[in-house]
mmCIF file of C-alpha atoms and ligand atoms in Angstrom:
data_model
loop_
_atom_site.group_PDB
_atom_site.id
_atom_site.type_symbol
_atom_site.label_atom_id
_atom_site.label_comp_id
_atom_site.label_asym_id
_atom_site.label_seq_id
_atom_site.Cartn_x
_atom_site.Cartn_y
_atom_site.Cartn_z
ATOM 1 C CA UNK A 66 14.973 2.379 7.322
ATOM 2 C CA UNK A 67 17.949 4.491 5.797
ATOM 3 C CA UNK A 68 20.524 3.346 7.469
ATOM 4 C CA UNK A 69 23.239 4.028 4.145
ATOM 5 C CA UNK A 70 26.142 6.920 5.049
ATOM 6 C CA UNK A 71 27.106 6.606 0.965
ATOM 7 C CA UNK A 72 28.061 9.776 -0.322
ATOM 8 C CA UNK A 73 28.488 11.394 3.205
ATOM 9 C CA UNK A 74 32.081 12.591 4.752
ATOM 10 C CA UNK A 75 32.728 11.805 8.971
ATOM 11 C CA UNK A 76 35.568 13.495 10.515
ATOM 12 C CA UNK A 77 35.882 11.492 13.291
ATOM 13 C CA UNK A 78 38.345 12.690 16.535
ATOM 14 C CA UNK A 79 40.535 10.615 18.645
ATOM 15 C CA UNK A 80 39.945 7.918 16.254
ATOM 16 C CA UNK A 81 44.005 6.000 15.767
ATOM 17 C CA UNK A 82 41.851 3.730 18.460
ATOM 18 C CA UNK A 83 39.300 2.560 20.937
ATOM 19 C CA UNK A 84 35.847 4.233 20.555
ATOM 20 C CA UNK A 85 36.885 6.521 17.866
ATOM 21 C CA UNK A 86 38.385 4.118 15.850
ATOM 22 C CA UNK A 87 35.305 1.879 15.986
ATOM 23 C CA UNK A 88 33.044 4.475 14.935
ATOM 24 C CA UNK A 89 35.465 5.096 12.418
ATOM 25 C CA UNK A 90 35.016 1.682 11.462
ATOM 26 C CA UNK A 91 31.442 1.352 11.255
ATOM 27 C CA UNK A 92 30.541 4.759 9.439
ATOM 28 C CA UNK A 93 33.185 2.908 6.726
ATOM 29 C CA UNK A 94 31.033 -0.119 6.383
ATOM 30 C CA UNK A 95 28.093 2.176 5.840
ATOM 31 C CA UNK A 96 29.494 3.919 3.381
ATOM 32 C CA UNK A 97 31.303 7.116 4.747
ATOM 33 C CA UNK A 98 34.289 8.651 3.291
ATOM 34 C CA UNK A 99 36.146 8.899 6.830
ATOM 35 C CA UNK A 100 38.617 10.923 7.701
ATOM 36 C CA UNK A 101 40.399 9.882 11.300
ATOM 37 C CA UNK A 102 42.175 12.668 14.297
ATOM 38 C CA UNK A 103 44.414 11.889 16.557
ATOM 39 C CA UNK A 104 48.721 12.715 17.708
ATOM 40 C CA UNK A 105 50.179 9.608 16.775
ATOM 41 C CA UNK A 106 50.662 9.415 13.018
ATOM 42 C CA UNK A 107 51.659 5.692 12.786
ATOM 43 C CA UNK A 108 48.822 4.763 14.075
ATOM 44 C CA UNK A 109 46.392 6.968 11.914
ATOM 45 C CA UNK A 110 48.472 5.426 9.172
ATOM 46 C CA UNK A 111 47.631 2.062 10.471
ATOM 47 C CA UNK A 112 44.193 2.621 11.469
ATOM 48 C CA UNK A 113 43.052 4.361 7.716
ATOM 49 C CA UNK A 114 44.809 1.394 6.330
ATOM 50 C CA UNK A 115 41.969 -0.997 8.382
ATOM 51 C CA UNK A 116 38.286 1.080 7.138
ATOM 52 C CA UNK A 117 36.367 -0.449 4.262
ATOM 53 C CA UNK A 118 36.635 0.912 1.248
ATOM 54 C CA UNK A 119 34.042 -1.668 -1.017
ATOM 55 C CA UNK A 120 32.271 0.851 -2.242
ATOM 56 C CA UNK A 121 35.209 2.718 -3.092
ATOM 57 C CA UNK A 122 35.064 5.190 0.263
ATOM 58 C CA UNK A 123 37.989 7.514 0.383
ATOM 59 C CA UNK A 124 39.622 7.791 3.964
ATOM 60 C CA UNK A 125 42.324 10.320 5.232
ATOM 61 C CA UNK A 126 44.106 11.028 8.675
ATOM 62 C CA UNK A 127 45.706 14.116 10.288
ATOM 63 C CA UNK A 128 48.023 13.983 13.090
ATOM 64 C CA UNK A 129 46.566 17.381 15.011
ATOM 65 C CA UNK A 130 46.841 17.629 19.463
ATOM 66 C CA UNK A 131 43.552 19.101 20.159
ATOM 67 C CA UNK A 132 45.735 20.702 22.600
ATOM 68 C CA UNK A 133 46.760 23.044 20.061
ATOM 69 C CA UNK A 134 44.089 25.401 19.415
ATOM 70 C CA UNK A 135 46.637 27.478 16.176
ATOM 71 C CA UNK A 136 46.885 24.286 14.614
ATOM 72 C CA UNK A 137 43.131 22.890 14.937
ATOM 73 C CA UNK A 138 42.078 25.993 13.486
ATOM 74 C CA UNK A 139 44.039 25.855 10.884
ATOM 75 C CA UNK A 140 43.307 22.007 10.038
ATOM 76 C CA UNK A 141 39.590 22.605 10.045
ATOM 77 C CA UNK A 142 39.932 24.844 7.437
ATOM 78 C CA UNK A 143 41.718 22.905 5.132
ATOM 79 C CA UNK A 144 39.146 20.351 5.809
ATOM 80 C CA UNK A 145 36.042 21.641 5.136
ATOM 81 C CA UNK A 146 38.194 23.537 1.682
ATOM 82 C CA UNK A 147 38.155 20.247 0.355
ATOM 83 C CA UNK A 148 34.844 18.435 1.013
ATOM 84 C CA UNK A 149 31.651 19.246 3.564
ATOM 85 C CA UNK A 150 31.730 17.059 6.687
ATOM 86 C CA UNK A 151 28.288 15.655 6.974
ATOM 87 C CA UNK A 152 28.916 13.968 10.582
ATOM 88 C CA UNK A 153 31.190 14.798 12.906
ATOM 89 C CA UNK A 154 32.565 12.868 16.346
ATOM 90 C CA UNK A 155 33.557 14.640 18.803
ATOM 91 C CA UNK A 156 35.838 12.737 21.153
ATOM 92 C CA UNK A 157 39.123 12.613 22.894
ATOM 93 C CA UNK A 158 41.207 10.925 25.409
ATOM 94 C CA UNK A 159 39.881 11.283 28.458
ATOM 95 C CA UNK A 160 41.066 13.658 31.516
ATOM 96 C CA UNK A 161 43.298 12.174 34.294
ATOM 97 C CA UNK A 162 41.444 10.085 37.138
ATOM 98 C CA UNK A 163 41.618 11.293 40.453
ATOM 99 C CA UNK A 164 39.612 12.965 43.496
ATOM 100 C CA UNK A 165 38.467 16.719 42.397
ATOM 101 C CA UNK A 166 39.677 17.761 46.360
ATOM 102 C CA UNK A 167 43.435 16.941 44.431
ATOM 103 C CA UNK A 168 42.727 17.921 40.995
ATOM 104 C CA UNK A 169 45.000 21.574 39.734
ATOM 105 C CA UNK A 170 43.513 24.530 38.360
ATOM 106 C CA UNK A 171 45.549 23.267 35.371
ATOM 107 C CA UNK A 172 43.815 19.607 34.844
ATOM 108 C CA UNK A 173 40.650 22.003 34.305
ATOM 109 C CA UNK A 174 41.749 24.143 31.852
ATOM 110 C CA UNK A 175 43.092 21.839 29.640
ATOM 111 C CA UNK A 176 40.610 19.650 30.191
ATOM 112 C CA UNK A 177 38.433 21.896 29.108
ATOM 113 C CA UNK A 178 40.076 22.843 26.187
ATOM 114 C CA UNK A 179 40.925 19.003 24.916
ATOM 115 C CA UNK A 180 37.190 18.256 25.168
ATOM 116 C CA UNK A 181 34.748 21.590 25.091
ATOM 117 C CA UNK A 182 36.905 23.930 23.275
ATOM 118 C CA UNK A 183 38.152 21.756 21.009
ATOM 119 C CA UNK A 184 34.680 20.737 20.301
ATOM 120 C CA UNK A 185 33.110 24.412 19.689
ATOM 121 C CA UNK A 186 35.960 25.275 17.195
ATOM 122 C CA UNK A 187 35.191 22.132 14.792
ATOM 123 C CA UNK A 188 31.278 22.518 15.420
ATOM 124 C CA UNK A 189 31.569 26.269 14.086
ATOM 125 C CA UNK A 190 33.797 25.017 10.940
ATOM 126 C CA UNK A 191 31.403 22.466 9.989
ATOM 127 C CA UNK A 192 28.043 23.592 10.636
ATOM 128 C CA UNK A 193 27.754 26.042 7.770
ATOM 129 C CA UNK A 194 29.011 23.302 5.221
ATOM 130 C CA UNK A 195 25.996 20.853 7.264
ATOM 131 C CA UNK A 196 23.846 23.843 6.675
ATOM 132 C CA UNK A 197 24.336 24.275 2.865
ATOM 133 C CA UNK A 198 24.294 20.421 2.461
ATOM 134 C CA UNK A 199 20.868 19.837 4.718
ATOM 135 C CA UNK A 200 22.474 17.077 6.236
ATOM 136 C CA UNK A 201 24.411 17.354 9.767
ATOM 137 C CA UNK A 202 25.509 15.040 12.439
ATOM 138 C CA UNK A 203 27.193 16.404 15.712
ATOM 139 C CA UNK A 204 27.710 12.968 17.867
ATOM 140 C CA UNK A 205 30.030 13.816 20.977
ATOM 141 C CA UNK A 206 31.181 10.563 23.237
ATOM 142 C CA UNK A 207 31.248 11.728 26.942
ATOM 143 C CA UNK A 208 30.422 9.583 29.783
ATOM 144 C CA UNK A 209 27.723 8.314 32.414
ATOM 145 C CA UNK A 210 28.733 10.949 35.139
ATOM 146 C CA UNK A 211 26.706 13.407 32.329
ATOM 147 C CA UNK A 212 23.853 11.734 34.480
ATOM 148 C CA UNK A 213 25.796 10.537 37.892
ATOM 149 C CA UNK A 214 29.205 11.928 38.817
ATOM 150 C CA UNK A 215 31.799 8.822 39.225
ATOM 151 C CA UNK A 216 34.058 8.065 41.926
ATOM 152 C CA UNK A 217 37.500 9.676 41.712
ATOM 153 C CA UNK A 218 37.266 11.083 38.096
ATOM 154 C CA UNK A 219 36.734 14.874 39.244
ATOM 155 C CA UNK A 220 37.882 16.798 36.206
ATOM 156 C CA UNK A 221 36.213 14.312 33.779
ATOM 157 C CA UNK A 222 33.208 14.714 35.805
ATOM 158 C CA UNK A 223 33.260 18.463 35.299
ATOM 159 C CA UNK A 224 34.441 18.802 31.791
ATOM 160 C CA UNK A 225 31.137 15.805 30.584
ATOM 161 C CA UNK A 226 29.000 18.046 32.411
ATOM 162 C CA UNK A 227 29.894 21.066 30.632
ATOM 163 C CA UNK A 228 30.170 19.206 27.637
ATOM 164 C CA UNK A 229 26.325 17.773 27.577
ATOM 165 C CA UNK A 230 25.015 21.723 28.918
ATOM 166 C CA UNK A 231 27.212 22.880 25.674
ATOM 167 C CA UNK A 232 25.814 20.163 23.294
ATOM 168 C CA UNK A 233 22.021 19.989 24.283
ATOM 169 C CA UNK A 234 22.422 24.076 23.576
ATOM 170 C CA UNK A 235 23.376 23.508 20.273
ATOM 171 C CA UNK A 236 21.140 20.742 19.513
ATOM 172 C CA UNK A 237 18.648 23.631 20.279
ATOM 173 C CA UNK A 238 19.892 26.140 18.068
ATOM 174 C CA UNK A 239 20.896 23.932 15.048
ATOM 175 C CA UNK A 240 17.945 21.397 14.635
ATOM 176 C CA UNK A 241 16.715 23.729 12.275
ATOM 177 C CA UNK A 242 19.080 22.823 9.880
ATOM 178 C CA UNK A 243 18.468 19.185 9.581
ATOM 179 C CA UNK A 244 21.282 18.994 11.968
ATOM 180 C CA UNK A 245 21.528 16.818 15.115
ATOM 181 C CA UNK A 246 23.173 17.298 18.059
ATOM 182 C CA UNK A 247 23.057 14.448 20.617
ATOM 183 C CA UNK A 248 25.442 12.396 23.445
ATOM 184 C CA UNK A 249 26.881 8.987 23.888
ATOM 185 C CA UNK A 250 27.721 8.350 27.075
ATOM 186 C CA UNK A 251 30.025 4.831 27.259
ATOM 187 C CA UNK A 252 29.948 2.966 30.495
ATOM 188 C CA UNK A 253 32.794 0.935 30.935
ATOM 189 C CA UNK A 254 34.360 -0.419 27.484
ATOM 190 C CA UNK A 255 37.110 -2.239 26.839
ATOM 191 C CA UNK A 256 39.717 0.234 25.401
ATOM 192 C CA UNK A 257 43.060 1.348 26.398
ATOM 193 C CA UNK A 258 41.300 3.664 28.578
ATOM 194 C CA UNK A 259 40.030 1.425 30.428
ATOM 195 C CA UNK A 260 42.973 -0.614 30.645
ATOM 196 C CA UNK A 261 45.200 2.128 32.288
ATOM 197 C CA UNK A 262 41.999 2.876 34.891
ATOM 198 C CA UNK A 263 41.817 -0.320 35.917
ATOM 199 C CA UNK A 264 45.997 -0.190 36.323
ATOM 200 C CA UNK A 265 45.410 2.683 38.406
ATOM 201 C CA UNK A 266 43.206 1.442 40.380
ATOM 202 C CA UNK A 267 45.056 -1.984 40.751
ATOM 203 C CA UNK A 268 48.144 0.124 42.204
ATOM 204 C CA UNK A 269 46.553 2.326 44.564
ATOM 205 C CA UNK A 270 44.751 -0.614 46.111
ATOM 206 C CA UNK A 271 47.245 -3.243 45.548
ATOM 207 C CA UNK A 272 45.344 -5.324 43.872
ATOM 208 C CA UNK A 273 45.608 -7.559 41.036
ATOM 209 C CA UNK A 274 44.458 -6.245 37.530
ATOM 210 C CA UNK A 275 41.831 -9.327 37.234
ATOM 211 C CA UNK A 276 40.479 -8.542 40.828
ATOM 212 C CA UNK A 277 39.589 -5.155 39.968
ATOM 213 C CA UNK A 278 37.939 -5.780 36.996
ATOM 214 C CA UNK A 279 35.438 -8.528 38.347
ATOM 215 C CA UNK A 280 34.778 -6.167 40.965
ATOM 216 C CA UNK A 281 33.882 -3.709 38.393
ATOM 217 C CA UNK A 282 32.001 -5.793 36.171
ATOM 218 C CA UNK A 283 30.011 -6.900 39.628
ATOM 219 C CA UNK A 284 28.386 -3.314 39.266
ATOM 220 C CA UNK A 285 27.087 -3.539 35.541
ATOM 221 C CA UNK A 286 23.881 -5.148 35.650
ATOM 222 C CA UNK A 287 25.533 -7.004 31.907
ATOM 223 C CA UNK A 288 28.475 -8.485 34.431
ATOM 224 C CA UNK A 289 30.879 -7.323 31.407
ATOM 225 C CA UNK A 290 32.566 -4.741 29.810
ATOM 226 C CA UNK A 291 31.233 -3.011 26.507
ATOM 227 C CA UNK A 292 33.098 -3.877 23.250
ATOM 228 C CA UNK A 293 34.120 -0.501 21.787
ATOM 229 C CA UNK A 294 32.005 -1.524 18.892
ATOM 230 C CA UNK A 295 29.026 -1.793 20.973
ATOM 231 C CA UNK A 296 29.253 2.080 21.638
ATOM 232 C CA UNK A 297 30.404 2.499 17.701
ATOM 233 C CA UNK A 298 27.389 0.749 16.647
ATOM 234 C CA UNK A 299 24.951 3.641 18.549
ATOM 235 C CA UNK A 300 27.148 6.181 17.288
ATOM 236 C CA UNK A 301 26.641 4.957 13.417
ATOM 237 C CA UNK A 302 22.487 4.639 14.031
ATOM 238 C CA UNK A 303 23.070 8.822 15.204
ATOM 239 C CA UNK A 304 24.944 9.750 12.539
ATOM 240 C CA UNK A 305 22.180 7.900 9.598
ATOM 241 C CA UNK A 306 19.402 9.703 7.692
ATOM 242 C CA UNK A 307 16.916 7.364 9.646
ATOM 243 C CA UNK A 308 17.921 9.062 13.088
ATOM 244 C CA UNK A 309 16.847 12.312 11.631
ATOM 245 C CA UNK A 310 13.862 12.961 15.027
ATOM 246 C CA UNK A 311 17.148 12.180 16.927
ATOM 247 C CA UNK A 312 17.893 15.255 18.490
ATOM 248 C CA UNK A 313 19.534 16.772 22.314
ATOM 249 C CA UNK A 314 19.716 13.112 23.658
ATOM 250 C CA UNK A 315 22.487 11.778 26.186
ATOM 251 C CA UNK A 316 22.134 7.691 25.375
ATOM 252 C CA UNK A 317 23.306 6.001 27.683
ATOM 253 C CA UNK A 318 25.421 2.348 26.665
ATOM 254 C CA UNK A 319 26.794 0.630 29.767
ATOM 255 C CA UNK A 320 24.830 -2.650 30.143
ATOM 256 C CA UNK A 321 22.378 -0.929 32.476
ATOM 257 C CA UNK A 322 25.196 0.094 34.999
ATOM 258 C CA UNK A 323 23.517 3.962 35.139
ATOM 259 C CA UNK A 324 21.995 4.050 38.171
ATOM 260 C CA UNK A 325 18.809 6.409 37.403
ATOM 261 C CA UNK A 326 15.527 6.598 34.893
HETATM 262 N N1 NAP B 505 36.602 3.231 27.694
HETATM 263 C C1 NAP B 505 35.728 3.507 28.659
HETATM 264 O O1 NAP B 505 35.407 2.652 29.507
HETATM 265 C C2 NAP B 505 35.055 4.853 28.694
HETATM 266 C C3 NAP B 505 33.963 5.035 29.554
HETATM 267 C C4 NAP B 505 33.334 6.267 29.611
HETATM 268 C C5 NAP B 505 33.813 7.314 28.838
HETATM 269 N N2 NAP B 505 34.877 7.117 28.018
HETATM 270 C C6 NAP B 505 35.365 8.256 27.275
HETATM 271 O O2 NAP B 505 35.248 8.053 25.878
HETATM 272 C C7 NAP B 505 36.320 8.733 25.211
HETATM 273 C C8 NAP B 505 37.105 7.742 24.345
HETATM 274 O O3 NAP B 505 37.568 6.724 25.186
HETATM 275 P P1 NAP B 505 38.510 5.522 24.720
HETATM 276 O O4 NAP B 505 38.371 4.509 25.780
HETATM 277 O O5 NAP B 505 38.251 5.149 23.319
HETATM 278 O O6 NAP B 505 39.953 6.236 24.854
HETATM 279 P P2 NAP B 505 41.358 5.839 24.243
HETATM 280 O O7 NAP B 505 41.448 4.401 23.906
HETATM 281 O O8 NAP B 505 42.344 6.416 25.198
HETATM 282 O O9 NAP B 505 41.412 6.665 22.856
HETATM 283 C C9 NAP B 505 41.510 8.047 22.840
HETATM 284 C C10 NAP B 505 41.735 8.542 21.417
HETATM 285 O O10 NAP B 505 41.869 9.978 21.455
HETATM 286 C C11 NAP B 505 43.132 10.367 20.901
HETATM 287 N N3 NAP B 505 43.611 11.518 21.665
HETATM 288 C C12 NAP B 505 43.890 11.555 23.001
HETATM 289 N N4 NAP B 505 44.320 12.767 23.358
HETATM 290 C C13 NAP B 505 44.318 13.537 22.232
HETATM 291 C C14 NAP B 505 44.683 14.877 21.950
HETATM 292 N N5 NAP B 505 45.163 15.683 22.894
HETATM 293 N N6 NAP B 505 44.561 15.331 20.680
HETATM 294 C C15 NAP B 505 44.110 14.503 19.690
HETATM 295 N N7 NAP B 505 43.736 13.229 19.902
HETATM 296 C C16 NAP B 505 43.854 12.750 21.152
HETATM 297 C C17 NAP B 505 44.018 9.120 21.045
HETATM 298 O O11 NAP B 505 45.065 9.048 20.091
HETATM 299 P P3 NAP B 505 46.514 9.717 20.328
HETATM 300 O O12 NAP B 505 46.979 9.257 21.678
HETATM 301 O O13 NAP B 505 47.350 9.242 19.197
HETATM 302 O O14 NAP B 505 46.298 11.185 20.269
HETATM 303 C C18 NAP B 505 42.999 8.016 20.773
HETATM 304 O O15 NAP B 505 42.805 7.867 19.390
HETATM 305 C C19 NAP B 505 37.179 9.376 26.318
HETATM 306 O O16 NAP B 505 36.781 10.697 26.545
HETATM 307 C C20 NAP B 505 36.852 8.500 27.505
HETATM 308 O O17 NAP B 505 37.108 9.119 28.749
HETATM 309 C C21 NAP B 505 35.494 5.919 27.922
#
């Protein structure tokens, strides 16, 4: 099985930590010159500093808010002006927790924007670079609800589901090109993420942080959390020359906590 990423560049987005930065840290170790997104520069800085580079891998960062749809634009471009991207993550913080009946017209727009715009602008920039190379990798990290909506995360329901319709299109259109398209969707991993749900939760219930975690693990079939290189490690199989037939999947990694087939 071909499991080596030598020779290939990963831009990899939201990646100063959590899932991103795992990925980022296991396309390394394969081989992949990586190059990390996120806002905060020290910790791109930081992060770069961590990746392998044994094999002599060269590794970059931007600081870019996928917020700001100029200065994407303009990134990408200077990007792909250097080197093809052979794989590329798509994935973000995600949107604010809360019932949809509360959520603003506002939480959906830029929700939509962080996630699916932001997504559509760097698939565009790539693909024709994955095109000329044969070789392309589009992995985006959403979440379960692409299969069951979750309680009280109504704009991240939304924007995932938009987000898997927009991706399993693709993965129809650019299969032809020897390049994937296909869907992690994390169940609940220990990142900062979940850290500031499970805060959330803890206050509005007034509860203690430890309480609401067992309770949570109670529902994974696992009883634990996912290590964010649990999800990573799926993510690096996607983006190898073995996971070619790979194509328009959603793959599930929560310990079993999905409720359906
Ligand atoms: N952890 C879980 O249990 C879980 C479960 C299901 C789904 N997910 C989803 O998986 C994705 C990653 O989760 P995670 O737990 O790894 O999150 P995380 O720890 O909060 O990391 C998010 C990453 O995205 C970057 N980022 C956030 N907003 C950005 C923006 N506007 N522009 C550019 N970069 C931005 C962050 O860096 P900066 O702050 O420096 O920008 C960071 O590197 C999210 O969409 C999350 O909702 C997570």
């Amino acid at each position: 099985m071909n499991l080596s990423l030598e020779g290939k560049s990963a831009l990899i987005c939201g990646s100063s930590q959590g899932i991103g930065y795992a990925i980022a840290e296991e396309l390394a170790l394969m081989g992949a010159n990586c190059i990390l997104l996120a806002r905060n520069e020290e910790n791109l800085k930081i992060a770069v500093s961590q990746l392998d580079i044994s094999i002599r891998q060269m590794h970059s960062y931007h600081a870019i808010d996928f917020n700001d749809e100029a200065a994407l634009k303009s990134l990408i471009q200077t990007i792909i002006a250097a080197s093809p991207v052979h794989i590329l993550v798509n994935n973000s913080g995600g949107p604010s927790a809360g019932p949809i009946v509360e959520a603003t017209e506002d939480q959906f727009v830029k929700a939509f924007h962080q996630h699916l715009i932001t997504s559509h602008i760097l698939t565009k920039a790539v693909m024709e670079g994955m095109k000329n190379e044969g070789y392309g990798r589009i992995i985006n990290i959403i979440s379960t609800s692409v299969k069951i909506p979750l309680n009280n995360l109504g704009v991240s329901n939304t924007i995932r589901g938009a987000m898997a319709s927009w991706a399993k299109t693709m993965s129809n259109e650019l299969a032809q090109f020897g390049i994937t398209v296909n869907n992690i969707l994390p169940g609940l991993t220990r990142t900062q993420r979940l850290n500031s749900l499970v805060a959330a939760i803890a206050k509005k219930k007034s509860l203690p942080a430890e309480v609401v975690e067992k309770n949570m693990m109670a529902e994974v079939p696992a009883k634990r959390f996912g290590e964010a290189a649990e999800i990573a490690a799926v993510a690096a199989f996607l983006a190898t020359p073995a996971a070619a037939y790979v194509n328009g999947t959603s793959i599930p990694v929560d310990g079993g906590r999905t409720g359906s087939i």
